[in-house]
Each structure stands twice: as structure tokens, then as C-alpha cells.
Tab-separated table of C-alpha atoms in Angstrom:
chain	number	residue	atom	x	y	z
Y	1	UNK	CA	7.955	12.636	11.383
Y	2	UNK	CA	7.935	8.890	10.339
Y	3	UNK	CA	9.562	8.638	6.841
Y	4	UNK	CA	10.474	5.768	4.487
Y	5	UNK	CA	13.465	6.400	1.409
Y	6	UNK	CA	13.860	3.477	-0.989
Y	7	UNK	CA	16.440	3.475	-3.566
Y	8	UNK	CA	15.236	4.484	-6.982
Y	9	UNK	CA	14.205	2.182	-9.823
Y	10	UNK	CA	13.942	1.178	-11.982
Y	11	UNK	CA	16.206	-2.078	-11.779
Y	12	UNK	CA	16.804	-4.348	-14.268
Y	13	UNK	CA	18.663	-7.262	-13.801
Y	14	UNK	CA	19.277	-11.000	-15.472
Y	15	UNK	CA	17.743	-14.502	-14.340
Y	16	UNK	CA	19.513	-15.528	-11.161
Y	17	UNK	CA	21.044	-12.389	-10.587
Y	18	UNK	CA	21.213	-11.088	-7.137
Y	19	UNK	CA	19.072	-8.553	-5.759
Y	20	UNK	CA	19.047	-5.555	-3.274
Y	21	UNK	CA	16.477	-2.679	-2.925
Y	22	UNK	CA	17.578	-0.396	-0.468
Y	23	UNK	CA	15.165	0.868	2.268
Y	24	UNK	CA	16.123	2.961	4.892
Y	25	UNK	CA	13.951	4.517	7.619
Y	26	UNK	CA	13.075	7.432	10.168
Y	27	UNK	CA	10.427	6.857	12.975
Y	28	UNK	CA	9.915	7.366	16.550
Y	29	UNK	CA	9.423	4.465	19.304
Y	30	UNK	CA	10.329	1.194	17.475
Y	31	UNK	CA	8.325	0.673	14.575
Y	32	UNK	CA	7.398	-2.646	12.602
Y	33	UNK	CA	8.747	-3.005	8.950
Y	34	UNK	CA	6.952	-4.416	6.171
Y	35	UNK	CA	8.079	-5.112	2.534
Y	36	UNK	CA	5.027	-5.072	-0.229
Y	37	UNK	CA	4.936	-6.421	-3.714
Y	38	UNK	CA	2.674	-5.516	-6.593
Y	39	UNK	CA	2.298	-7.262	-9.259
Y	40	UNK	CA	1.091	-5.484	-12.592
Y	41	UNK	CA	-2.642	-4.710	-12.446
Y	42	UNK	CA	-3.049	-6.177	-8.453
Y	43	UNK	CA	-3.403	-4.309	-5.374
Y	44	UNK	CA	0.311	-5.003	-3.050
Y	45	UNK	CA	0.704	-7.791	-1.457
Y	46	UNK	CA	2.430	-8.452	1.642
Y	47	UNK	CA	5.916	-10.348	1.083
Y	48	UNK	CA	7.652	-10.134	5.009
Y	49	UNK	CA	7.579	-8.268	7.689
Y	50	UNK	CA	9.821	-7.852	10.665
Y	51	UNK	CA	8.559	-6.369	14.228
Y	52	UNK	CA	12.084	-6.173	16.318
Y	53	UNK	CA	15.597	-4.950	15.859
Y	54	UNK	CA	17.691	-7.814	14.833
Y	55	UNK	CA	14.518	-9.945	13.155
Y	56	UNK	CA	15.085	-10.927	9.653
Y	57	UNK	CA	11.952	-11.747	8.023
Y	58	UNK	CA	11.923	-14.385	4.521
Y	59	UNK	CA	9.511	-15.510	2.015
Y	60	UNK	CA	9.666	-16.680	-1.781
Y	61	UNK	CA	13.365	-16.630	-1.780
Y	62	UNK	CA	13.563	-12.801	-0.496
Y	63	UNK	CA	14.919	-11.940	3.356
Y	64	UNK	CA	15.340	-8.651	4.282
Y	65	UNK	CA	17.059	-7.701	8.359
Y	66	UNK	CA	16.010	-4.942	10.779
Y	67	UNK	CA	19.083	-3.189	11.498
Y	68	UNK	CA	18.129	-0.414	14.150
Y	69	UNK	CA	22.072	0.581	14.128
Y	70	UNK	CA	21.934	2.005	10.327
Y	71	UNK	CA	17.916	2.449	10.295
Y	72	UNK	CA	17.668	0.104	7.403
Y	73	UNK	CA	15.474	-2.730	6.279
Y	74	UNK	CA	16.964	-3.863	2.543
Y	75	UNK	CA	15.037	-6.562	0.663
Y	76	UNK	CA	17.772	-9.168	-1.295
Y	77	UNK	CA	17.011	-12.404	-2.725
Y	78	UNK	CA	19.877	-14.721	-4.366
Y	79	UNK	CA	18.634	-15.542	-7.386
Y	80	UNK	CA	15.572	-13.820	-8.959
Y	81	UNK	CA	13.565	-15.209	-11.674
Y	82	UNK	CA	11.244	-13.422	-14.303
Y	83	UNK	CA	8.250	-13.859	-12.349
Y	84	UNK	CA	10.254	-11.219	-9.736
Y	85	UNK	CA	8.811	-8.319	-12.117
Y	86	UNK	CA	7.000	-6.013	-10.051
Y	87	UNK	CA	6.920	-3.006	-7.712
Y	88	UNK	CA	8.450	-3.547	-3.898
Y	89	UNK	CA	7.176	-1.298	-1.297
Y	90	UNK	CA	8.519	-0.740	1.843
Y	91	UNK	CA	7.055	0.525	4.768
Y	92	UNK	CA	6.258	1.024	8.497
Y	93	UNK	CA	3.958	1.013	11.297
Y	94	UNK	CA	4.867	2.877	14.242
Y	95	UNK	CA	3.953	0.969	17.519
Y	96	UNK	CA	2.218	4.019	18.764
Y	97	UNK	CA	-0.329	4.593	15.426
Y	98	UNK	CA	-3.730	3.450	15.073
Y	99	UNK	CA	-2.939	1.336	12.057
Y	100	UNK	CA	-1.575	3.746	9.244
Y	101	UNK	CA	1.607	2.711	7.771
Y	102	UNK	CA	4.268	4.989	5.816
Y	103	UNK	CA	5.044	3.351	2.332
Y	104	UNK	CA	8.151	4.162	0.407
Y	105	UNK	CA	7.753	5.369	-3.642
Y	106	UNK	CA	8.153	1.824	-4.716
Y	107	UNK	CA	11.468	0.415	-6.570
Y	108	UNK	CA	9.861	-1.096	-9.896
Y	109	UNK	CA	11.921	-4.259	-10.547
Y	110	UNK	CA	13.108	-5.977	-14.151
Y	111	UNK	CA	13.700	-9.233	-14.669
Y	112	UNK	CA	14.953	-10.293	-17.586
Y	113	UNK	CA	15.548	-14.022	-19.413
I	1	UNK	CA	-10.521	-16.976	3.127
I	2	UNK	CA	-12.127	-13.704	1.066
I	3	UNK	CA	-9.304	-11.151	1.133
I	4	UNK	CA	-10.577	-7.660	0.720
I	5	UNK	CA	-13.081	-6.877	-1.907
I	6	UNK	CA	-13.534	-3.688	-4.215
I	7	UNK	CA	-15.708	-3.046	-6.832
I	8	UNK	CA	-15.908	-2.125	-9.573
I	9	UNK	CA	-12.641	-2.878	-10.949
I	10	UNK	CA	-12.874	-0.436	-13.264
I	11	UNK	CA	-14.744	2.336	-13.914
I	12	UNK	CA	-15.157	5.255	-17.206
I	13	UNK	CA	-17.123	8.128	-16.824
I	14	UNK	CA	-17.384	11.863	-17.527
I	15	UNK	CA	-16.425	14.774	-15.654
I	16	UNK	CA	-18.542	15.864	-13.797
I	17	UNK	CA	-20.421	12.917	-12.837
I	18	UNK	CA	-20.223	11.367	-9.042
I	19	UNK	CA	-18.492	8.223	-8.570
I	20	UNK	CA	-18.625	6.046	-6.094
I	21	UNK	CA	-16.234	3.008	-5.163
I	22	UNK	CA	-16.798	0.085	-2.797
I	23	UNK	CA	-15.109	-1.550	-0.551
I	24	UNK	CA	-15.845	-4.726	1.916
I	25	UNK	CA	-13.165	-5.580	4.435
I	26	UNK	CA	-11.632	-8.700	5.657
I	27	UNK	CA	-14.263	-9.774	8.113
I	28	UNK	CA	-12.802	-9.325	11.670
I	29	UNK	CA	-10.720	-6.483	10.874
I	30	UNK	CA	-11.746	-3.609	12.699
I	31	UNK	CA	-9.567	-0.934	10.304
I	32	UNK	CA	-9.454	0.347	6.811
I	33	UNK	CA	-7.809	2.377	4.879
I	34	UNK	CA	-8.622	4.118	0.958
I	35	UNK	CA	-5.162	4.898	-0.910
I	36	UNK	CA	-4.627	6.260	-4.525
I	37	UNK	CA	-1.970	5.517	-6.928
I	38	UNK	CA	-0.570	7.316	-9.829
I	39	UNK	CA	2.596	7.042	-11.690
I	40	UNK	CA	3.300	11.232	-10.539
I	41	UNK	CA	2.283	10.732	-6.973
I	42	UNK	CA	2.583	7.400	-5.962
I	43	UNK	CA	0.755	5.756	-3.269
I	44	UNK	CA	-0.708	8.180	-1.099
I	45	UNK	CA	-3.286	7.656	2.014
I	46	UNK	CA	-6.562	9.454	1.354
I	47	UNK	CA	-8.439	8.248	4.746
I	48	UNK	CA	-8.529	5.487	7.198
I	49	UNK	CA	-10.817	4.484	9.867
I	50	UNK	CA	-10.654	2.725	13.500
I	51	UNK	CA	-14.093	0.983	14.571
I	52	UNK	CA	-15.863	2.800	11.618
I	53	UNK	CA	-14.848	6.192	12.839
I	54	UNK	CA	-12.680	8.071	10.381
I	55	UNK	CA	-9.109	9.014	12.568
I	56	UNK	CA	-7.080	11.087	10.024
I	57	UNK	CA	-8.844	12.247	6.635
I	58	UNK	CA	-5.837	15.037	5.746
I	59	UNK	CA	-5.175	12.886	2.818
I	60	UNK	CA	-8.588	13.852	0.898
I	61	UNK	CA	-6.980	16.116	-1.424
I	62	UNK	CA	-10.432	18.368	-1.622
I	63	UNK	CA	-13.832	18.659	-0.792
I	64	UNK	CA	-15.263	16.856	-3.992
I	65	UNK	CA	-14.059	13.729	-1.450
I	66	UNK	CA	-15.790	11.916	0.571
I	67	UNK	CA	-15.669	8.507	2.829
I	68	UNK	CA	-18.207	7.103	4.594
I	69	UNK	CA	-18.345	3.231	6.864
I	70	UNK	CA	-21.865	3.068	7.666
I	71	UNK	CA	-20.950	-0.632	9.109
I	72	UNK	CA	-17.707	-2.930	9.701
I	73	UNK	CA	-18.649	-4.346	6.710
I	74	UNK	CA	-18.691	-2.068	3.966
I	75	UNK	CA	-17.212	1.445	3.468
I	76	UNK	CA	-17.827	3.833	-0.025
I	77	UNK	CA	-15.498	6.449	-1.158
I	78	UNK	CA	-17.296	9.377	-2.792
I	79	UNK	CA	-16.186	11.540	-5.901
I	80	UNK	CA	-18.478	13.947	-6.519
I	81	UNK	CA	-18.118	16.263	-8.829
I	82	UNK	CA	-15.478	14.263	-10.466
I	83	UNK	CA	-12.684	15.622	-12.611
I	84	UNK	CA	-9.854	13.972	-15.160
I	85	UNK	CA	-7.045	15.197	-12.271
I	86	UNK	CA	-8.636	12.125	-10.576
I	87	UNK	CA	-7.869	9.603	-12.964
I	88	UNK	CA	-5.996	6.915	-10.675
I	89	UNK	CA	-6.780	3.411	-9.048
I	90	UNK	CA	-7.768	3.539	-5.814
I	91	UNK	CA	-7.026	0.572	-3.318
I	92	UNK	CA	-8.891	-0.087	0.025
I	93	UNK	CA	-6.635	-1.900	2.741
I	94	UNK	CA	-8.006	-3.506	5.560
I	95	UNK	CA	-6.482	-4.853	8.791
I	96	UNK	CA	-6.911	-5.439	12.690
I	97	UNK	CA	-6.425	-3.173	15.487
I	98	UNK	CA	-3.790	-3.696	17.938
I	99	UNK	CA	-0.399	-3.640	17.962
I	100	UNK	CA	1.656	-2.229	15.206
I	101	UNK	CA	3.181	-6.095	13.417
I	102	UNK	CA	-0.325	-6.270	11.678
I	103	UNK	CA	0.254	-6.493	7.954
I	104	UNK	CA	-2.253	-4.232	5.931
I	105	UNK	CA	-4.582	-6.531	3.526
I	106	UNK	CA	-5.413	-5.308	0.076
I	107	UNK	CA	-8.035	-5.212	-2.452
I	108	UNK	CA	-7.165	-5.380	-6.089
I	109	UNK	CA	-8.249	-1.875	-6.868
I	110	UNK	CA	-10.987	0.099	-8.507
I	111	UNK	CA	-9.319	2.046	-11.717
I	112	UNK	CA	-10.981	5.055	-12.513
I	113	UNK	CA	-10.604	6.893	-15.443
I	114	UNK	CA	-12.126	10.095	-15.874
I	115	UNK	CA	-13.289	11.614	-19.387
């Protein structure tokens, strides 16, 4: 079946340090990829997506690249500031589903000043 | 735009007693979708729903759950009777039909603690 595997948290890092959370995948067909955020006490919000092998999707700073080679979808951003703090969620939709996605456990993420 | 609304926010009540949480969908969206987070279990899917019709409900963990969309508009999720074990927040996630690049759009979440 579909699965999602994110690395584990928690991560702390420094202002401006760079970031990776790991996400790697297992679906059938060719599935859409999604990267949430939640920020303490909100419901997730979505940060980028990518729908195609090879796509790269970017937003606030953060980019993350469909690899269909290595089944991987990795969230980095250069330089991450103190508002970063907050739980990342990947996940995907498989073309063939009626709408459910498959979330990973969530890396929570540190930033310190 | 109104995103997707829940309500209440939060909620504190005995065991024992039904609960019921709200949720109204992005208008247009045509699916939805209640989750439940906790710091053991995570996020998990309890039930979504295509055109109102529920598709896949294996995520209520037990009969004491129910979820109902009477209209595109509005859907409830049903705890009756409720226990502590349920303690969680509970999102609802809306989004449209058709074709598998559409985002999921959530509410801020009802958190439910149970006495």
C-alpha cells in the first residue's frame, strides 16, 4: 500500500542554518506530493506541492524536488528563521484515490536565535 | 476567501456525555475529510466523504463514532458516549474532486478534552 516515512524529529537548528527533512515515499501509479506545515495551535497548512517526476515545488524560502528515481520528496530551505518553528508533514495523493492523502508522522522543527 | 470552518475550538466535558463537532467546508469543494491528532498517534484519517457520501470510514476507531453530511455545506462528527481515550483535536479538511494535485484545505481544529 501507499506509505509515507519522514525522518524523525525533533530538529533543532540555529538562525540561518540550513535545513533538510527527509521524506521518502511508496505508492502505486504516480502520485502527487504535498509538504504541510503546522504551526502551534493551527490546523496544517499547505506549504508546496509537486504533481510530476522532476517538478520542484517552492514557497517561503523552502523547495523541495520529486525524484521518482530514489522515491523521495525532501523539504530544504537555506536559511531558516525562528518563525520556521513548527511541524512539516509530508504526504501524498495517489492519482487513482478519491481525495484521501497519506501523511507522514510529522518532523517537529526548532529554531533557535 | 473563508477557508474551512470548525467549531467549537475547544471543547471540556465529562465522560460519558455526547459530543458533537462541526464542520463547514470551503464552498465549492465537493470532499471532506475528519482527522485526529495526538502526540501517541499522530494524524490519523477517521472518515472522508465524496459528494456527501461517506467512501472509506475504517478510520472510526469504534462504534461510539459517528459522521454524518446532511448537505455540501456542513458535516458533524458524533462522539457519543464519549470517553478520556478520546481526548485529541480533531481537524476537518476540505477539498475538490478531481485529479489527485488538489491540496487538502484545513480548519483550525476543535480540541476536545474529555474529563
Amino acid at each position: 500500500g501507499n506509505s509515507v516515512t519522514q525522518m524523525e524529529g525533533p530538529v533543532t537548528l540555529s538562525e540561518e542554518a540550513f535545513l533538510t527533512i527527509n521524506c521518502t515515499y511508496t505508492a502505486t501509479g504516480y502520485p502527487s506530493l504535498f509538504w504541510y506545515v503546522q504551526y502551534p495551535g493551527e490546523g496544517l497548512q499547505l506549504l508546496l506541492k509537486a504533481t510530476k517526476a522532476d517538478d520542484k515545488g517552492s514557497n517561503k524560502g523552502f523547495e523541495a524536488t520529486y525524484r521518482k528515481e530514489t522515491t523521495s520528496f525532501h523539504l530544504e530551505k537555506g536559511s531558516v528563521q525562528v518563525s520556521d518553528s513548527a511541524v512539516y508533514f509530508c504526504a501524498l495523493r495517489d492519482g487513482g484515490s478519491q481525495g484521501n492523502l497519506i501523511f507522514g508522522k510529522g518532523t517537529k522543527l526548532s529554531v533557535k536565535p | 476567501d473563508a477557508g474551512v470552518i470548525q467549531s467549537p475550538r475547544h471543547e471540556v466535558t465529562e465522560m460519558g456525555q455526547e459530543v458533537t463537532l462541526r464542520c463547514k467546508p470551503i464552498s465549492g469543494h465537493n470532499s471532506l475529510f475528519w482527522y485526529r491528532q495526538t502526540m501517541m498517534r499522530g494524524l490519523e484519517l477517521l472518515i472522508y466523504f465524496n459528494n456527501n457520501v461517506p467512501i472509506d470510514d475504517s478510520g472510526m476507531p469504534e462504534d461510539r463514532f459517528s459522521a454524518k453530511m446532511p448537505n455540501a455545506s456542513f458535516s458533524t462528527l458524533k462522539i457519543q458516549p464519549s470517553e478520556p481515550r478520546d481526548s485529541a483535536v480533531y481537524f476537518c479538511a476540505s477539498s475538490p474532486t478531481g485529479g489527485s494535485n488538489q491540496p487538502q484545505h484545513f480548519g483550525d481544529g476543535t480540541r476536545l478534552s474529555i474529563l
